[in-house]
Amino acid sequence: MEVIARAIVVREGAVLLMQELAAGYWFFPGGHVEAGETPEVALVRELREELAAGATVGERLGELSNTWEQHHEINHVFAVILDVEDPVSQEPHLAAGWHRVEDLGAVDVRPRALADLVVSLR
């Protein structure tokens, strides 16, 4: 089982997502919680690595279990404020982009339940 910390960054009705360029799907920024880290500490580290952005971790929005093929992950989900206006991916295989919350139903977001959570929070 993998433990993941995910950021929900919302500005002016749009949410920040990351795209896996080779596969085309989108996901919420964040990443693996390393040994000895809390999900909050891992999230700040991952956002600095992925987006060269500082982050203020706010409210815990919940935990989401996700299983596909042989993988099982637990996502710890937090509201986050970034210290940059237009974050840019620092990873060549990823792109960052803003999507209107009301349009998430038409976007290939994985895990889907996370996108549904964001829509329900509106």
PDB file of C-alpha atoms in Angstrom:
ATOM      1  CA  MET A   1       0.000   0.000   0.000  1.00  0.00           C
ATOM      2  CA  GLU A   2       1.197   3.481  -0.880  1.00  0.00           C
ATOM      3  CA  VAL A   3       0.499   6.544   1.262  1.00  0.00           C
ATOM      4  CA  ILE A   4      -0.009   9.707  -0.792  1.00  0.00           C
ATOM      5  CA  ALA A   5      -0.573  13.352   0.180  1.00  0.00           C
ATOM      6  CA  ARG A   6      -2.665  15.388  -2.294  1.00  0.00           C
ATOM      7  CA  ALA A   7      -3.275  19.127  -2.590  1.00  0.00           C
ATOM      8  CA  ILE A   8      -6.533  20.752  -3.558  1.00  0.00           C
ATOM      9  CA  VAL A   9      -5.575  24.227  -4.783  1.00  0.00           C
ATOM     10  CA  VAL A  10      -8.587  26.290  -5.864  1.00  0.00           C
ATOM     11  CA  ARG A  11      -8.466  29.833  -7.242  1.00  0.00           C
ATOM     12  CA  GLU A  12     -11.353  31.757  -8.751  1.00  0.00           C
ATOM     13  CA  GLY A  13     -13.385  28.608  -9.368  1.00  0.00           C
ATOM     14  CA  ALA A  14     -10.526  26.641 -10.951  1.00  0.00           C
ATOM     15  CA  VAL A  15      -8.531  23.783  -9.465  1.00  0.00           C
ATOM     16  CA  LEU A  16      -4.856  23.021 -10.131  1.00  0.00           C
ATOM     17  CA  LEU A  17      -4.136  19.631 -11.685  1.00  0.00           C
ATOM     18  CA  MET A  18      -1.030  17.899 -12.969  1.00  0.00           C
ATOM     19  CA  GLN A  19      -0.989  16.019 -16.277  1.00  0.00           C
ATOM     20  CA  GLU A  20       1.011  12.892 -16.992  1.00  0.00           C
ATOM     21  CA  LEU A  21       2.028  13.921 -20.529  1.00  0.00           C
ATOM     22  CA  ALA A  22       2.686  10.435 -21.920  1.00  0.00           C
ATOM     23  CA  ALA A  23      -0.659   9.047 -20.719  1.00  0.00           C
ATOM     24  CA  GLY A  24      -2.780  12.202 -20.958  1.00  0.00           C
ATOM     25  CA  TYR A  25      -4.675  11.879 -17.674  1.00  0.00           C
ATOM     26  CA  TRP A  26      -4.713  14.509 -14.904  1.00  0.00           C
ATOM     27  CA  PHE A  27      -4.192  14.143 -11.139  1.00  0.00           C
ATOM     28  CA  PHE A  28      -4.021  16.326  -8.065  1.00  0.00           C
ATOM     29  CA  PRO A  29      -0.546  17.575  -7.123  1.00  0.00           C
ATOM     30  CA  GLY A  30       1.308  15.845  -4.328  1.00  0.00           C
ATOM     31  CA  GLY A  31       3.072  12.559  -3.892  1.00  0.00           C
ATOM     32  CA  HIS A  32       4.362   9.800  -1.674  1.00  0.00           C
ATOM     33  CA  VAL A  33       4.714  10.208   2.069  1.00  0.00           C
ATOM     34  CA  GLU A  34       8.242   9.090   2.966  1.00  0.00           C
ATOM     35  CA  ALA A  35       9.172   7.233   6.153  1.00  0.00           C
ATOM     36  CA  GLY A  36       9.139   9.593   9.114  1.00  0.00           C
ATOM     37  CA  GLU A  37       7.063  12.278   7.360  1.00  0.00           C
ATOM     38  CA  THR A  38       3.565  13.406   8.168  1.00  0.00           C
ATOM     39  CA  PRO A  39       1.285  13.826   5.145  1.00  0.00           C
ATOM     40  CA  GLU A  40       1.450  17.608   5.635  1.00  0.00           C
ATOM     41  CA  VAL A  41       5.271  17.669   5.581  1.00  0.00           C
ATOM     42  CA  ALA A  42       5.329  15.362   2.549  1.00  0.00           C
ATOM     43  CA  LEU A  43       2.883  17.603   0.707  1.00  0.00           C
ATOM     44  CA  VAL A  44       4.988  20.730   1.255  1.00  0.00           C
ATOM     45  CA  ARG A  45       8.092  18.839   0.044  1.00  0.00           C
ATOM     46  CA  GLU A  46       6.357  17.390  -3.013  1.00  0.00           C
ATOM     47  CA  LEU A  47       4.914  20.766  -4.076  1.00  0.00           C
ATOM     48  CA  ARG A  48       8.343  22.376  -3.783  1.00  0.00           C
ATOM     49  CA  GLU A  49       9.840  19.570  -5.921  1.00  0.00           C
ATOM     50  CA  GLU A  50       7.028  19.391  -8.523  1.00  0.00           C
ATOM     51  CA  LEU A  51       6.159  23.089  -8.825  1.00  0.00           C
ATOM     52  CA  ALA A  52       8.994  25.058  -7.164  1.00  0.00           C
ATOM     53  CA  ALA A  53       6.252  26.491  -4.957  1.00  0.00           C
ATOM     54  CA  GLY A  54       5.941  27.068  -1.263  1.00  0.00           C
ATOM     55  CA  ALA A  55       2.710  25.810   0.241  1.00  0.00           C
ATOM     56  CA  THR A  56       0.507  26.497   3.225  1.00  0.00           C
ATOM     57  CA  VAL A  57      -1.374  23.335   4.126  1.00  0.00           C
ATOM     58  CA  GLY A  58      -4.845  24.047   5.433  1.00  0.00           C
ATOM     59  CA  GLU A  59      -7.874  21.948   6.245  1.00  0.00           C
ATOM     60  CA  ARG A  60      -7.709  18.166   5.984  1.00  0.00           C
ATOM     61  CA  LEU A  61     -10.484  17.328   3.505  1.00  0.00           C
ATOM     62  CA  GLY A  62     -10.393  13.597   4.107  1.00  0.00           C
ATOM     63  CA  GLU A  63      -8.792  10.318   3.125  1.00  0.00           C
ATOM     64  CA  LEU A  64      -9.555   8.410  -0.024  1.00  0.00           C
ATOM     65  CA  SER A  65      -8.682   4.801  -0.754  1.00  0.00           C
ATOM     66  CA  ASN A  66      -7.924   4.025  -4.394  1.00  0.00           C
ATOM     67  CA  THR A  67      -7.222   0.636  -5.967  1.00  0.00           C
ATOM     68  CA  TRP A  68      -6.334  -0.160  -9.585  1.00  0.00           C
ATOM     69  CA  GLU A  69      -4.624  -3.193 -11.112  1.00  0.00           C
ATOM     70  CA  GLN A  70      -2.224  -4.376  -8.376  1.00  0.00           C
ATOM     71  CA  HIS A  71      -1.910  -0.979  -6.668  1.00  0.00           C
ATOM     72  CA  HIS A  72      -3.566   0.301  -3.526  1.00  0.00           C
ATOM     73  CA  GLU A  73      -3.090   3.812  -2.227  1.00  0.00           C
ATOM     74  CA  ILE A  74      -4.462   5.925   0.580  1.00  0.00           C
ATOM     75  CA  ASN A  75      -4.685   9.607  -0.379  1.00  0.00           C
ATOM     76  CA  HIS A  76      -4.581  12.189   2.416  1.00  0.00           C
ATOM     77  CA  VAL A  77      -6.287  15.233   0.922  1.00  0.00           C
ATOM     78  CA  PHE A  78      -5.720  18.831   2.063  1.00  0.00           C
ATOM     79  CA  ALA A  79      -6.759  22.319   1.026  1.00  0.00           C
ATOM     80  CA  VAL A  80      -3.561  24.143   0.073  1.00  0.00           C
ATOM     81  CA  ILE A  81      -2.543  27.707  -0.750  1.00  0.00           C
ATOM     82  CA  LEU A  82       0.526  28.138  -2.981  1.00  0.00           C
ATOM     83  CA  ASP A  83       2.881  31.120  -2.861  1.00  0.00           C
ATOM     84  CA  VAL A  84       3.080  31.405  -6.676  1.00  0.00           C
ATOM     85  CA  GLU A  85       0.356  32.657  -9.014  1.00  0.00           C
ATOM     86  CA  ASP A  86       0.994  30.399 -11.989  1.00  0.00           C
ATOM     87  CA  PRO A  87       2.847  27.230 -10.943  1.00  0.00           C
ATOM     88  CA  VAL A  88       4.901  25.457 -13.592  1.00  0.00           C
ATOM     89  CA  SER A  89       5.884  21.800 -13.490  1.00  0.00           C
ATOM     90  CA  GLN A  90       9.546  21.204 -12.703  1.00  0.00           C
ATOM     91  CA  GLU A  91       9.279  17.639 -14.026  1.00  0.00           C
ATOM     92  CA  PRO A  92       9.657  17.121 -17.807  1.00  0.00           C
ATOM     93  CA  HIS A  93       7.006  14.370 -17.914  1.00  0.00           C
ATOM     94  CA  LEU A  94       4.360  16.492 -16.159  1.00  0.00           C
ATOM     95  CA  ALA A  95       2.424  19.676 -16.924  1.00  0.00           C
ATOM     96  CA  ALA A  96       0.439  21.871 -14.535  1.00  0.00           C
ATOM     97  CA  GLY A  97      -2.903  23.334 -15.533  1.00  0.00           C
ATOM     98  CA  TRP A  98      -6.030  24.970 -14.150  1.00  0.00           C
ATOM     99  CA  HIS A  99      -9.479  23.462 -14.734  1.00  0.00           C
ATOM    100  CA  ARG A 100     -12.855  24.959 -13.833  1.00  0.00           C
ATOM    101  CA  VAL A 101     -14.376  22.947 -10.990  1.00  0.00           C
ATOM    102  CA  GLU A 102     -17.695  22.648 -12.823  1.00  0.00           C
ATOM    103  CA  ASP A 103     -15.888  21.139 -15.843  1.00  0.00           C
ATOM    104  CA  LEU A 104     -14.122  18.337 -13.918  1.00  0.00           C
ATOM    105  CA  GLY A 105     -16.743  15.810 -15.023  1.00  0.00           C
ATOM    106  CA  ALA A 106     -15.366  16.043 -18.563  1.00  0.00           C
ATOM    107  CA  VAL A 107     -11.682  15.778 -17.551  1.00  0.00           C
ATOM    108  CA  ASP A 108      -9.866  12.436 -17.168  1.00  0.00           C
ATOM    109  CA  VAL A 109      -8.878  12.948 -13.513  1.00  0.00           C
ATOM    110  CA  ARG A 110      -7.445  10.039 -11.543  1.00  0.00           C
ATOM    111  CA  PRO A 111      -8.524   8.930  -9.074  1.00  0.00           C
ATOM    112  CA  ARG A 112     -12.012   9.963 -10.194  1.00  0.00           C
ATOM    113  CA  ALA A 113     -13.345   9.955  -6.631  1.00  0.00           C
ATOM    114  CA  LEU A 114     -10.960  12.808  -5.789  1.00  0.00           C
ATOM    115  CA  ALA A 115     -12.425  14.976  -8.551  1.00  0.00           C
ATOM    116  CA  ASP A 116     -15.912  14.075  -7.302  1.00  0.00           C
ATOM    117  CA  LEU A 117     -14.864  15.174  -3.793  1.00  0.00           C
ATOM    118  CA  VAL A 118     -13.751  18.583  -5.099  1.00  0.00           C
ATOM    119  CA  VAL A 119     -17.011  19.058  -7.022  1.00  0.00           C
ATOM    120  CA  SER A 120     -19.003  18.171  -3.884  1.00  0.00           C
ATOM    121  CA  LEU A 121     -17.132  20.833  -1.869  1.00  0.00           C
ATOM    122  CA  ARG A 122     -18.305  23.695  -4.097  1.00  0.00           C
TER     123      ARG A 122
END
